[in-house]
């Protein structure tokens, strides 16, 4: 039995306790709602708490369990969703005051699938404006519960804060340039950016549709697997979703990594990074070797020019997404999103064509490289968690964004699945993080490798002390 406080127990441990009758969904939901009420006024992770809706879902889950009916591991477990997922039971703003008061007449497919799986949805989580880099000036930025003086990531900020602080057992985030991975890295979480198209984006506000991914953020790889199981799969309402069978992600989680080939490119993964990041990566490589994995040298395809093109490629799609409200309502937009849209409007077609060709060449070369291994290992960021003061400095140095995107943007361009997980701490006590990257649709193997690593280490058990 997990001895951690109820709010820091794993999703799967809580699920087991519910099915065993050791607690009820209403009891667990009330504990988390009380915790949100007591603490989130400081941390600002929720933009909307759906208390009555959640309690009604919890009571329905309890009734079903009392009748011997369970919908699976999410049944009765409280989670939350990023506020770019449309919901009929709460407004959806996507971090943009231009959407203030918008009520959708349908749920996003991922929300429907979570509810079908029996999850209790506690509310909508705060995010940056339009899922770009910064919050609208009128919306408070969520704080990092491990240390409020440090960056909480971007753009799934509320998802990172709430999941880390024990305000939900898991959450949904989205990732266009690193927005699942950055908050997971800074808040000590585990997150899965699925293969592009593996999870439907129907009913999810776009930033840049060809780069956008929706995926789970949780406190362990096993918990991510449970959420992915519920939300993955073909959706005819999303023309970009993949019509591919969904495997049983839970079935192979305990199979280990013996004889799994893990690719490492030292020049990419170990050079040009801070000392704590390098040390944590080297320790993780040693751990995988002790677990029986085979470490194989690989060469990352050229990625620098593609990363440098990320803002441009994102900007042109974002400009297209906002044609209904920009420039007609430009005064309601924050400065950073305005700058992005304006760049998109000013970008030449020939430059977009060059970026598209770079993307195709990189994606093909990456898949060819990954064909020689099972997965690849690399950091999530070249540094540990930056302080807020450091991020203010970074904002004045445009080249720093490319350095931060070095380990995230390439895999948004390629659509490759990546599992982000904590792998150490820096001298300041803040987490370092790494990614396990795989070929398209290799989520089951990534999760299996993540579970093996987390079974041998305890970095994912690091929680904020907010008591």
Phi, psi and omega in degrees: 000135178294126182265359178290160176306152184309317185289343178254004174292158181288159176303315184289327176292320177296319178299316180298317180297323178295315182292331180277356180077017181281342176205178179237158178297321179297317181298314180295317181297318179295323177299314182290322177298321178294321179295317177299314181298321183284325193242334190282350171299333177274320190267339170062038182278327181265133171268339179205122174261124184259067189303306185293321177298317181294316180295323177295319177296320180296317179296320178295321178295318179295320179299316180296317179296323178296335178267007178081018181249120176236138180268003179125190189293341178271355187300116176082002184267129181283126176225183180213164184232147176298143188280031165251001175270118181297140178220146178274347186257001178200152177297158177233118185249339182054033178073010187240115175304337177298340178259010185306128178084001182293125175244120180281151176268006178208156173276151166301149180305320181296326178291315176303317182291324175296317180292323176298327179281359175090008181292151174261121184260112186283334180161192182252136187259141182298159184201166176290164184296119178063015181071020174271214195271335187225159178283148172302142183306337182272355184245124181297143177279127175303150182260153177283117183290342176287327175190111185296349178276002183244155180301142177259003181094191182196141000253355180276057188293312179297324178297317178295313182297309185296318182290320179291322185278357181078031175265359174191163180271342176193168180211168171259139172231176173228157189217117178245327175222002179145019193278351162273319190285321180297309178296328176294318180296317186280337184252007177073032185253172173248133181218147179244119167267107185287170168307138178301123182097349179292326180241130183298143173253010178299128180080013178247126180300138182273148159256299175219099193307323183282353178248345187286135175228145175244134182199174184275147170236128186209191182257003176200162177295322180296320177295321176300321180298320180296319179290316180301322180303324183282326190258346184284155172128161183297142177223112181298343178280349176245104184295348178262000180285148185275129177271074182228144180303145177262117180287170173278096184295336182280338191293325187251013186299329184263014185281350176076186185236017180302129180070005173290134181268116181252118181278137175228127170253102184304323181295327181273315190271335189238347181257146178073024178238160177294155183303316179298325179293316179297314181298319179294321177296315180296322177293322179295319177300316178299319180298314180297322177296318178296331179279357175103002178286157177255124180270127186236132176289134176226169177237117178296132177300157178306129186229347189299313180295325179293315178300318179297337180270359187299312182300315180300311183294323176294319187296320184291323178289321179296318178301320177295316182301325189261016184299333181286336185237353179228126013267006186305325181236039185303329181296343179268359181266151173279163188296324184289319179290325174301314181300319180296312182297317180298321176297320178297319180293332183267355185284137179282146178300324181295328178287323176296319179299318178298316178297321179295319179294317176303319181296314180297317181296316179296315183298318179293318180294323179294314179298323177295318178295316181291341178294340180269356177223181176264318177214169175234150181244135176203164176293168171271323177221155179284351180234171166288192181293120180288150172285164177297324178296319177296320181294326176296321177293317180301325182297341179267001183234093186304327182292340181293327178301319178297324178295320179292324181281353185308321185258359183244307186303322181305325186272347166285319177299318183277343183075014183287144176284142175222143175250121179261134180208149181290145182221014178165187176224149175276178180298335180275004179083002180268154189285151162256167189210155177222168177237142166254119185250140181225173174297168179305136178064030178258026184303322182299319180289320178300314180295319177299316178294321178296319178296319178299314180296315183287339174287337182258354182224172181234015184298329182285352180268006178285122182230153176295147174261092184251007186284000000 
